Coordinates of N, CA and C in Angstrom, one line a residue:
Chain F
G1 N 99.9 -122.1 237.2 CA 98.7 -121.4 237.6 C 97.5 -121.9 237.1
Q2 N 96.5 -121.2 237.4 CA 95.1 -121.8 237.1 C 94.9 -121.6 235.7
Q3 N 94.1 -122.5 235.0 CA 93.8 -122.4 233.8 C 92.3 -122.3 233.6
L4 N 91.7 -121.2 233.1 CA 90.3 -120.8 233.1 C 90.0 -120.6 231.6
N5 N 89.0 -121.4 231.0 CA 88.6 -121.5 229.8 C 87.2 -120.9 229.7
Q6 N 86.9 -119.7 229.2 CA 85.6 -119.0 229.1 C 85.1 -119.0 227.7
S7 N 83.9 -119.4 227.3 CA 83.5 -119.5 225.9 C 82.0 -119.0 226.0
P8 N 81.5 -118.5 224.8 CA 82.3 -118.2 223.7 C 83.2 -116.7 223.9
Q9 N 84.0 -116.5 223.0 CA 85.0 -115.3 223.2 C 84.0 -114.2 222.9
S10 N 83.2 -114.2 221.8 CA 82.3 -113.2 221.6 C 81.0 -113.7 221.1
M11 N 79.9 -112.9 221.2 CA 78.6 -113.1 220.9 C 77.9 -111.9 220.1
F12 N 77.3 -112.1 219.2 CA 76.6 -111.0 218.3 C 75.0 -111.7 218.5
I13 N 74.1 -111.1 219.0 CA 72.8 -111.5 219.1 C 71.7 -110.6 219.0
Q14 N 70.4 -110.9 218.4 CA 69.3 -109.9 218.3 C 68.8 -109.7 219.7
E15 N 68.3 -108.4 219.9 CA 67.7 -108.2 221.1 C 66.4 -109.1 221.4
G16 N 66.4 -109.5 222.6 CA 65.1 -110.5 222.9 C 65.7 -111.9 222.7
E17 N 66.8 -112.3 222.3 CA 67.4 -113.5 222.3 C 67.9 -113.9 223.5
D18 N 67.9 -115.3 224.0 CA 68.7 -115.7 225.2 C 70.1 -115.8 225.0
V19 N 71.0 -115.6 226.0 CA 72.5 -115.9 225.9 C 72.9 -117.0 226.9
S20 N 73.9 -117.8 226.4 CA 74.5 -118.6 227.3 C 76.1 -118.5 227.3
M21 N 76.7 -118.6 228.2 CA 78.1 -118.6 228.4 C 78.8 -119.4 229.4
N22 N 79.9 -119.9 229.4 CA 80.4 -120.8 230.4 C 81.9 -120.7 230.6
C23 N 82.2 -121.2 231.8 CA 83.7 -121.3 232.2 C 84.0 -122.6 232.7
T24 N 85.2 -123.0 232.3 CA 85.7 -124.3 232.9 C 87.0 -124.1 233.5
S25 N 87.4 -125.0 234.4 CA 88.7 -125.0 235.0 C 89.4 -126.3 235.2
S26 N 90.6 -126.2 235.3 CA 91.5 -127.5 235.7 C 91.4 -127.5 237.3
S27 N 91.0 -126.7 238.0 CA 91.2 -126.7 239.5 C 89.7 -126.5 240.1
I28 N 89.6 -126.9 241.3 CA 88.5 -126.8 242.1 C 88.3 -125.4 242.7
F29 N 87.3 -124.8 242.8 CA 87.2 -123.4 243.5 C 86.1 -123.6 244.6
N30 N 86.3 -122.7 245.7 CA 85.4 -122.7 246.6 C 84.0 -121.8 246.3
T31 N 84.4 -120.6 245.4 CA 83.3 -119.7 245.0 C 83.5 -119.4 243.6
W32 N 82.4 -119.2 243.1 CA 82.5 -118.7 241.6 C 81.6 -117.5 241.4
L33 N 82.3 -116.4 240.7 CA 81.5 -115.1 240.7 C 81.4 -114.9 239.2
W34 N 80.5 -114.1 238.9 CA 80.2 -113.6 237.4 C 80.1 -112.0 237.4
Y35 N 81.0 -111.4 236.6 CA 81.0 -110.1 236.5 C 80.7 -109.5 235.1
K36 N 80.2 -108.2 235.1 CA 80.1 -107.4 233.7 C 80.9 -106.3 233.8
Q37 N 81.5 -106.0 232.6 CA 82.3 -104.7 232.4 C 81.9 -104.0 231.4
D38 N 81.5 -102.6 231.7 CA 81.1 -101.8 230.7 C 82.3 -101.2 230.1
P39 N 82.5 -100.7 229.0 CA 83.6 -100.0 228.4 C 84.2 -99.0 229.4
G40 N 85.5 -98.8 229.6 CA 86.2 -97.9 230.4 C 85.7 -97.9 232.1
E41 N 85.2 -99.0 232.3 CA 84.7 -99.0 233.7 C 85.3 -100.2 234.5
G42 N 85.2 -100.4 235.7 CA 85.6 -101.6 236.4 C 84.5 -102.6 236.4
P43 N 84.8 -103.9 236.3 CA 83.7 -105.0 236.4 C 82.8 -104.7 237.7
V44 N 81.7 -105.1 237.5 CA 80.5 -105.1 238.4 C 80.2 -106.5 238.6
L45 N 80.0 -106.9 240.1 CA 79.7 -108.1 240.4 C 78.1 -108.4 240.1
L46 N 77.8 -109.6 239.2 CA 76.5 -109.9 238.9 C 75.9 -110.8 239.9
I47 N 76.5 -112.2 239.9 CA 76.2 -113.2 240.8 C 77.3 -113.9 241.6
A48 N 77.1 -114.3 242.6 CA 78.0 -115.2 243.4 C 77.4 -116.5 243.7
L49 N 78.2 -117.6 243.6 CA 77.8 -118.9 243.7 C 78.8 -119.6 244.7
Y50 N 78.2 -120.2 245.9 CA 79.2 -120.6 247.0 C 79.0 -122.2 247.0
K51 N 78.0 -123.0 246.5 CA 77.9 -124.2 246.7 C 77.7 -125.0 245.5
A52 N 78.4 -126.3 245.4 CA 78.3 -126.9 244.2 C 77.0 -127.4 244.0
G53 N 76.6 -127.2 242.6 CA 75.2 -127.4 242.1 C 74.3 -126.2 242.1
E54 N 74.7 -125.1 243.0 CA 73.9 -124.1 243.2 C 73.4 -123.4 242.0
L55 N 72.2 -123.1 241.9 CA 71.6 -122.3 240.8 C 71.1 -121.0 241.4
T56 N 71.5 -119.8 240.9 CA 70.9 -118.6 241.5 C 70.6 -117.7 240.3
S57 N 69.5 -117.0 240.6 CA 69.1 -115.9 239.6 C 69.1 -114.6 240.1
N58 N 69.4 -113.6 239.3 CA 69.4 -112.2 239.6 C 68.7 -111.5 238.4
G59 N 67.4 -111.3 238.5 CA 66.6 -110.7 237.4 C 66.6 -111.7 236.2
R60 N 67.1 -111.2 235.1 CA 67.3 -111.9 233.9 C 68.4 -112.9 233.8
L61 N 69.2 -112.8 234.8 CA 70.3 -113.7 234.8 C 70.3 -114.9 235.8
T62 N 70.8 -116.1 235.2 CA 70.8 -117.3 235.9 C 72.1 -117.8 235.9
A63 N 72.6 -118.3 237.0 CA 74.1 -119.0 237.0 C 74.0 -120.1 237.7
Q64 N 74.9 -121.2 237.5 CA 75.0 -122.4 238.2 C 76.4 -122.6 238.3
F65 N 76.8 -123.2 239.5 CA 78.0 -123.5 239.9 C 78.1 -125.2 239.6
G66 N 79.0 -125.6 238.8 CA 79.0 -127.0 238.5 C 79.2 -128.0 239.7
I67 N 78.7 -129.1 239.6 CA 78.8 -130.2 240.8 C 80.4 -130.4 241.1
T68 N 81.1 -130.5 240.1 CA 82.5 -130.8 240.3 C 83.3 -129.5 241.0
R69 N 82.8 -128.5 241.0 CA 83.3 -127.2 241.5 C 84.3 -126.7 240.3
K70 N 84.3 -127.2 239.2 CA 85.3 -126.7 238.2 C 84.7 -125.9 237.1
D71 N 83.3 -125.8 237.1 CA 82.7 -124.9 235.9 C 81.6 -124.3 236.5
S72 N 81.1 -123.4 235.5 CA 79.9 -122.5 235.8 C 79.4 -122.1 234.5
F73 N 78.1 -121.9 234.5 CA 77.5 -121.2 233.3 C 76.6 -120.1 233.8
L74 N 76.6 -119.0 232.7 CA 75.7 -117.9 232.9 C 74.8 -117.6 231.8
N75 N 73.4 -117.6 232.0 CA 72.6 -117.3 231.2 C 71.8 -115.9 231.3
I76 N 71.5 -115.4 230.1 CA 70.9 -114.1 230.2 C 69.6 -114.4 229.3
S77 N 68.4 -114.1 229.9 CA 67.2 -114.3 229.2 C 66.7 -112.9 228.4
A78 N 66.2 -113.0 227.4 CA 65.5 -111.9 226.8 C 66.3 -110.7 226.7
S79 N 67.5 -110.7 226.1 CA 68.6 -109.8 226.2 C 67.9 -108.4 225.6
I80 N 68.5 -107.4 226.2 CA 68.3 -105.9 225.9 C 69.6 -105.3 225.6
P81 N 69.5 -104.2 224.9 CA 70.7 -103.3 224.4 C 71.7 -103.1 225.6
S82 N 71.2 -102.8 226.8 CA 72.0 -102.6 227.9 C 72.9 -103.8 228.5
D83 N 72.6 -104.8 227.9 CA 73.4 -106.0 228.3 C 74.7 -106.1 227.5
V84 N 75.0 -105.2 226.8 CA 76.1 -105.1 226.0 C 77.5 -105.0 226.9
G85 N 78.3 -105.7 226.8 CA 79.8 -105.6 227.6 C 80.5 -106.8 227.6
I86 N 81.3 -106.8 228.4 CA 82.3 -108.0 228.6 C 82.0 -108.7 229.9
Y87 N 81.6 -110.0 229.9 CA 81.1 -110.8 231.0 C 82.4 -111.8 231.3
F88 N 82.8 -111.6 232.7 CA 83.9 -112.4 233.1 C 83.3 -113.4 234.2
C89 N 83.9 -114.6 234.1 CA 83.7 -115.5 235.2 C 85.0 -115.3 236.1
G90 N 84.8 -115.5 237.4 CA 85.9 -115.0 238.4 C 85.8 -116.1 239.7
P91 N 86.3 -117.2 239.4 CA 86.3 -118.1 240.6 C 87.4 -117.7 241.7
N92 N 87.2 -118.1 242.9 CA 88.0 -117.8 243.9 C 88.3 -119.0 244.8
T93 N 89.6 -118.7 245.4 CA 90.0 -119.7 246.4 C 90.8 -119.0 247.3
G94 N 90.8 -118.9 248.6 CA 91.4 -118.2 249.5 C 91.5 -116.7 249.3
N95 N 92.6 -116.2 249.2 CA 92.8 -114.8 249.0 C 92.9 -114.4 247.5
Q96 N 92.9 -115.6 246.6 CA 93.1 -115.2 245.2 C 91.9 -115.3 244.5
F97 N 91.6 -114.5 243.5 CA 90.7 -114.3 242.7 C 91.1 -114.2 241.2
Y98 N 90.7 -115.2 240.5 CA 91.0 -115.4 239.0 C 90.1 -115.1 238.1
F99 N 90.3 -114.8 236.9 CA 89.3 -114.2 235.9 C 89.5 -115.0 234.6
G100 N 88.4 -115.3 234.0 CA 88.5 -115.9 232.6 C 88.9 -114.8 231.7
T101 N 88.9 -115.2 230.4 CA 89.2 -114.2 229.3 C 88.1 -113.4 228.9
G102 N 87.0 -113.5 229.4 CA 85.8 -112.8 229.0 C 85.1 -113.2 227.8
T103 N 83.7 -112.9 227.8 CA 82.9 -113.0 226.6 C 82.2 -111.6 226.3
S104 N 82.6 -111.2 225.1 CA 82.0 -109.8 224.8 C 80.7 -110.1 224.1
L105 N 79.7 -109.4 224.6 CA 78.3 -109.5 224.1 C 77.9 -108.2 223.3
T106 N 77.4 -108.4 222.1 CA 76.8 -107.3 221.3 C 75.4 -107.7 221.2
V107 N 74.5 -106.8 221.6 CA 73.1 -107.0 221.4 C 72.6 -105.9 220.2
I108 N 72.0 -106.5 219.2 CA 71.7 -105.7 218.0 C 70.2 -105.4 218.2
P109 N 69.8 -104.2 218.2 CA 68.3 -103.7 218.5 C 67.4 -104.2 217.3
Chain N
S1 N 78.3 -97.2 253.9 CA 78.5 -98.2 252.8 C 79.9 -98.1 252.4
Q2 N 80.4 -99.2 251.8 CA 81.8 -99.1 251.4 C 82.0 -98.6 250.0
T3 N 83.0 -97.8 249.9 CA 83.3 -97.2 248.5 C 84.7 -97.5 248.2
I4 N 85.2 -97.5 246.9 CA 86.7 -97.6 246.5 C 86.9 -96.4 245.6
H5 N 88.0 -95.7 245.8 CA 88.4 -94.7 244.9 C 89.7 -95.0 244.3
Q6 N 89.7 -94.8 243.0 CA 90.9 -94.9 242.2 C 91.2 -93.6 241.2
W7 N 92.4 -93.3 241.3 CA 92.7 -92.1 240.5 C 94.3 -92.1 239.9
P8 N 94.6 -91.4 238.8 CA 93.6 -90.7 238.2 C 92.9 -91.7 237.1
A9 N 91.8 -91.2 236.4 CA 91.0 -91.9 235.5 C 91.8 -92.3 234.3
T10 N 92.6 -91.3 233.8 CA 93.3 -91.4 232.6 C 94.8 -90.9 232.7
L11 N 95.7 -91.5 232.3 CA 97.2 -91.1 232.5 C 98.0 -91.2 231.3
V12 N 98.7 -90.2 230.8 CA 99.5 -90.5 229.6 C 100.9 -90.1 230.1
Q13 N 101.9 -91.1 229.9 CA 103.2 -91.0 230.5 C 104.2 -91.3 229.5
P14 N 105.3 -90.6 229.5 CA 106.5 -91.1 228.5 C 107.1 -92.2 229.0
V15 N 107.9 -92.9 228.1 CA 108.6 -94.1 228.5 C 109.8 -93.7 229.4
G16 N 110.0 -94.3 230.4 CA 111.1 -94.0 231.3 C 110.8 -93.0 232.7
S17 N 109.5 -92.7 232.5 CA 109.0 -91.8 233.6 C 108.4 -92.8 234.7
P18 N 108.3 -92.2 235.9 CA 107.9 -92.9 237.1 C 106.3 -93.0 237.2
L19 N 105.8 -93.9 237.8 CA 104.5 -94.1 238.0 C 103.8 -94.2 239.5
S20 N 102.7 -93.5 239.7 CA 102.2 -93.8 241.1 C 100.6 -93.7 240.9
L21 N 100.0 -94.8 241.0 CA 98.5 -94.9 241.0 C 98.0 -95.2 242.5
E22 N 96.9 -94.4 242.8 CA 96.6 -94.7 244.2 C 95.1 -95.1 244.4
C23 N 94.8 -95.9 245.2 CA 93.6 -96.5 245.4 C 93.3 -96.5 247.0
T24 N 92.1 -96.0 247.3 CA 91.7 -95.9 248.6 C 90.3 -96.5 248.9
V25 N 90.1 -97.1 249.9 CA 88.8 -97.8 250.2 C 88.1 -97.2 251.6
E26 N 86.7 -96.9 251.5 CA 86.2 -96.3 252.7 C 85.1 -97.2 253.1
G27 N 84.7 -97.1 254.5 CA 83.7 -97.7 255.0 C 84.0 -99.2 255.3
T28 N 85.2 -99.5 255.5 CA 85.7 -100.9 255.9 C 86.9 -100.9 256.5
S29 N 87.3 -101.9 257.4 CA 88.5 -102.1 258.0 C 89.3 -103.4 257.6
N30 N 90.4 -103.3 257.5 CA 91.4 -104.4 257.1 C 90.9 -105.2 255.9
P31 N 90.6 -104.5 254.9 CA 90.4 -105.2 253.6 C 91.5 -105.8 253.0
N32 N 91.2 -106.9 252.2 CA 92.3 -107.3 251.2 C 92.3 -106.5 250.0
L33 N 93.3 -106.0 249.4 CA 93.4 -105.2 248.2 C 94.1 -105.7 247.2
Y34 N 93.7 -105.5 246.0 CA 94.2 -106.1 244.7 C 94.6 -105.0 243.7
W35 N 95.5 -105.4 242.8 CA 95.8 -104.6 241.7 C 95.8 -105.5 240.4
Y36 N 94.9 -105.2 239.5 CA 94.9 -106.0 238.1 C 95.1 -105.1 237.0
R37 N 95.6 -105.7 236.0 CA 95.9 -105.0 234.8 C 95.2 -105.7 233.8
Q38 N 94.6 -104.9 232.7 CA 93.7 -105.5 231.8 C 94.3 -104.8 230.4
A39 N 94.8 -105.7 229.5 CA 95.2 -105.2 228.4 C 94.3 -105.4 227.3
A40 N 94.2 -104.3 226.3 CA 93.4 -104.4 225.1 C 91.9 -104.7 225.5
G41 N 91.5 -104.4 226.6 CA 89.9 -104.5 227.1 C 89.6 -105.9 227.4
R42 N 90.6 -106.8 227.5 CA 90.3 -108.2 227.6 C 91.2 -108.8 228.7
G43 N 90.6 -109.6 229.4 CA 91.4 -110.5 230.5 C 91.9 -109.8 231.5
L44 N 91.8 -110.1 232.9 CA 92.3 -109.5 233.9 C 93.5 -110.2 234.5
Q45 N 94.6 -109.5 234.7 CA 95.8 -110.2 235.1 C 96.0 -109.6 236.6
L46 N 96.1 -110.6 237.6 CA 96.3 -110.1 239.0 C 97.8 -109.7 239.0
L47 N 98.0 -108.6 239.5 CA 99.5 -108.1 239.5 C 100.0 -108.2 241.1
F48 N 99.3 -107.6 242.0 CA 99.5 -107.6 243.5 C 98.4 -107.8 244.4
Y49 N 98.5 -108.4 245.5 CA 97.5 -108.3 246.4 C 98.1 -108.2 248.0
S50 N 97.2 -107.7 248.9 CA 97.8 -107.3 250.0 C 96.7 -107.6 251.1
V51 N 97.1 -108.5 252.2 CA 96.0 -108.8 253.2 C 96.3 -108.0 254.4
G52 N 97.3 -107.0 254.4 CA 97.5 -106.0 255.5 C 98.6 -105.0 255.3
I53 N 98.6 -104.1 256.1 CA 99.6 -103.0 256.1 C 101.0 -103.5 255.8
G54 N 101.6 -103.1 254.7 CA 102.9 -103.6 254.6 C 103.2 -104.9 254.0
Q55 N 101.9 -105.6 253.8 CA 102.1 -107.0 253.4 C 101.7 -107.0 251.8
I56 N 102.7 -107.5 251.0 CA 102.3 -107.3 249.6 C 102.8 -108.8 249.0
S57 N 101.8 -109.4 248.2 CA 102.1 -110.5 247.4 C 102.0 -110.2 246.0
S58 N 103.1 -110.7 245.3 CA 103.3 -110.5 243.8 C 103.1 -111.6 243.0
E59 N 102.1 -111.5 242.1 CA 101.7 -112.6 241.4 C 102.7 -112.8 240.0
V60 N 103.1 -111.7 239.5 CA 103.8 -111.9 238.2 C 105.0 -110.9 238.2
P61 N 106.1 -111.3 237.9 CA 107.3 -110.5 237.9 C 107.0 -109.3 236.9
Q62 N 107.1 -108.0 237.4 CA 106.8 -106.7 236.7 C 107.7 -105.9 236.8
N63 N 107.6 -104.8 235.9 CA 108.4 -103.4 236.1 C 107.7 -102.5 237.1
L64 N 106.7 -103.2 238.0 CA 106.0 -102.5 238.9 C 106.3 -103.0 240.2
S65 N 105.7 -102.0 241.3 CA 105.7 -102.7 242.6 C 104.6 -102.1 243.3
A66 N 104.2 -102.4 244.6 CA 103.0 -102.2 245.3 C 103.4 -101.8 246.7
S67 N 102.7 -100.9 247.2 CA 102.8 -100.6 248.5 C 101.5 -100.4 249.3
R68 N 101.5 -100.8 250.6 CA 100.1 -100.7 251.4 C 100.7 -99.7 252.7
P69 N 100.6 -98.4 252.5 CA 101.3 -97.6 253.7 C 100.3 -97.4 254.6
Q70 N 99.1 -97.6 254.4 CA 97.8 -97.4 255.4 C 96.9 -98.6 255.2
D71 N 96.0 -98.8 256.2 CA 95.1 -99.9 256.0 C 94.3 -99.9 254.7
R72 N 93.9 -98.7 254.4 CA 92.7 -98.5 253.3 C 93.4 -97.9 252.0
Q73 N 94.7 -97.9 251.9 CA 95.4 -97.4 250.9 C 96.4 -98.4 250.1
F74 N 96.2 -98.4 248.8 CA 97.0 -99.3 248.2 C 97.7 -98.6 247.0
I75 N 99.0 -98.7 246.7 CA 99.7 -97.8 245.8 C 100.3 -98.7 244.7
L76 N 100.3 -98.4 243.5 CA 101.0 -99.2 242.5 C 102.1 -98.2 241.9
S77 N 103.4 -98.6 241.7 CA 104.3 -97.7 241.3 C 105.1 -98.2 240.2
S78 N 106.0 -97.4 239.7 CA 107.0 -97.9 238.7 C 108.2 -96.8 238.8
K79 N 109.4 -97.1 238.8 CA 110.6 -96.1 238.7 C 110.6 -95.7 237.1
K80 N 110.6 -96.7 236.3 CA 110.8 -96.3 234.9 C 109.7 -97.0 233.9
L81 N 108.7 -96.3 233.4 CA 107.7 -97.1 232.7 C 108.2 -97.6 231.4
L82 N 107.7 -98.7 230.9 CA 107.9 -99.3 229.6 C 106.7 -99.2 228.7
L83 N 106.9 -99.1 227.4 CA 105.7 -99.3 226.4 C 104.7 -100.2 227.0
S84 N 105.3 -101.6 227.4 CA 104.3 -102.6 227.6 C 103.5 -102.5 229.0
D85 N 104.0 -101.4 229.5 CA 103.1 -101.0 230.8 C 101.8 -100.5 230.5
S86 N 101.6 -100.1 229.3 CA 100.1 -99.4 228.9 C 99.2 -100.4 229.2
G87 N 98.0 -100.0 229.7 CA 96.9 -100.8 230.0 C 95.9 -100.2 230.9
F88 N 94.9 -100.8 231.2 CA 93.8 -100.5 232.2 C 94.0 -101.1 233.5
Y89 N 94.3 -100.3 234.5 CA 94.6 -100.7 235.8 C 93.5 -100.8 236.8
L90 N 93.3 -101.8 237.4 CA 92.1 -101.8 238.2 C 92.5 -102.1 239.6
C91 N 91.9 -101.5 240.6 CA 92.1 -101.7 242.2 C 90.9 -102.4 242.5
A92 N 91.0 -103.2 243.4 CA 89.8 -104.0 244.0 C 90.1 -104.4 245.4
W93 N 88.9 -104.5 246.0 CA 88.9 -104.8 247.5 C 88.0 -106.0 248.0
R94 N 88.3 -106.6 249.0 CA 87.4 -107.6 249.4 C 87.4 -107.5 251.0
G95 N 86.2 -107.6 251.4 CA 86.0 -107.6 253.1 C 86.5 -108.9 253.7
Q96 N 87.1 -108.8 254.9 CA 87.5 -110.0 255.6 C 86.3 -111.1 255.8
G97 N 86.5 -112.1 255.3 CA 85.7 -113.3 255.4 C 84.7 -113.3 254.2
W98 N 84.7 -112.1 253.3 CA 83.8 -112.0 252.1 C 84.5 -112.9 250.9
E99 N 83.5 -113.5 250.2 CA 84.0 -114.1 249.1 C 83.7 -113.4 247.7
K100 N 83.8 -112.1 248.0 CA 83.5 -111.2 246.6 C 84.4 -110.2 246.6
L101 N 84.7 -109.8 245.3 CA 85.6 -108.7 245.0 C 84.9 -107.6 244.3
F102 N 85.3 -106.5 244.9 CA 84.7 -105.2 244.3 C 85.8 -104.3 243.7
F103 N 85.4 -103.6 242.5 CA 86.4 -103.0 241.7 C 86.1 -101.5 241.7
G104 N 87.4 -100.8 241.6 CA 87.2 -99.4 241.2 C 86.9 -99.1 239.9
S105 N 87.0 -97.8 239.5 CA 86.7 -97.5 238.2 C 87.8 -97.5 237.0
G106 N 89.0 -97.8 237.7 CA 90.1 -98.1 236.8 C 90.8 -96.8 236.4
T107 N 92.2 -96.9 236.0 CA 93.0 -96.1 235.4 C 93.6 -96.5 234.1
Q108 N 93.2 -95.6 233.0 CA 93.8 -96.0 231.6 C 95.1 -95.4 231.5
L109 N 96.0 -96.2 231.5 CA 97.5 -95.7 231.4 C 98.1 -95.9 229.9
S110 N 98.6 -94.9 229.3 CA 99.1 -94.9 228.0 C 100.6 -94.5 228.1
V111 N 101.5 -95.3 227.7 CA 103.0 -95.0 227.9 C 103.3 -94.9 226.4
L112 N 104.0 -93.6 226.2 CA 104.1 -93.3 224.7 C 105.8 -93.1 224.7

């Protein structure tokens, strides 16, 4: 099966700090998606990346699809308390969507 | 607009009892449908996906089964639940030609 490595596993940061997390894979993917999950809820799509090297922003979030199509990073600038949650990378190929193990983010006010 | 409904939100079942979780999608036709399980709040494991009525692909051998009796309905079932079946179950859909997955609100299943 697909091997996805997402890091870091957890982060504790002060409000206002920037955050960076990444995912790497042993396989090439067509699309790379980033999701955020609040406790007890389903994941919500944040950013979708379709082209190698693509850099996309959504407000304070910025994500890039690696040139090799095997990795991606997500940055959050100027974190706020509502950024708390678990962030998942979710690459896709064909009908199958895979997910990383998640990065748990805690923002300390 | 498209919406996905998943119920119940919470379920407590004894070991050995049957299970039926239902998921429906509105506002779209012929979606791809998915069931995921999330244990201990981390990691999403793909259980089943379906590209059409009656078409089910199983990713991991489980004590579970899935069915798609209608275009926008996806059901997750078990004849006899095990303790290890506890977890957070998520239904998701994808529109034809879309490279994005949209999730329901999940069902927290506790098997006691």
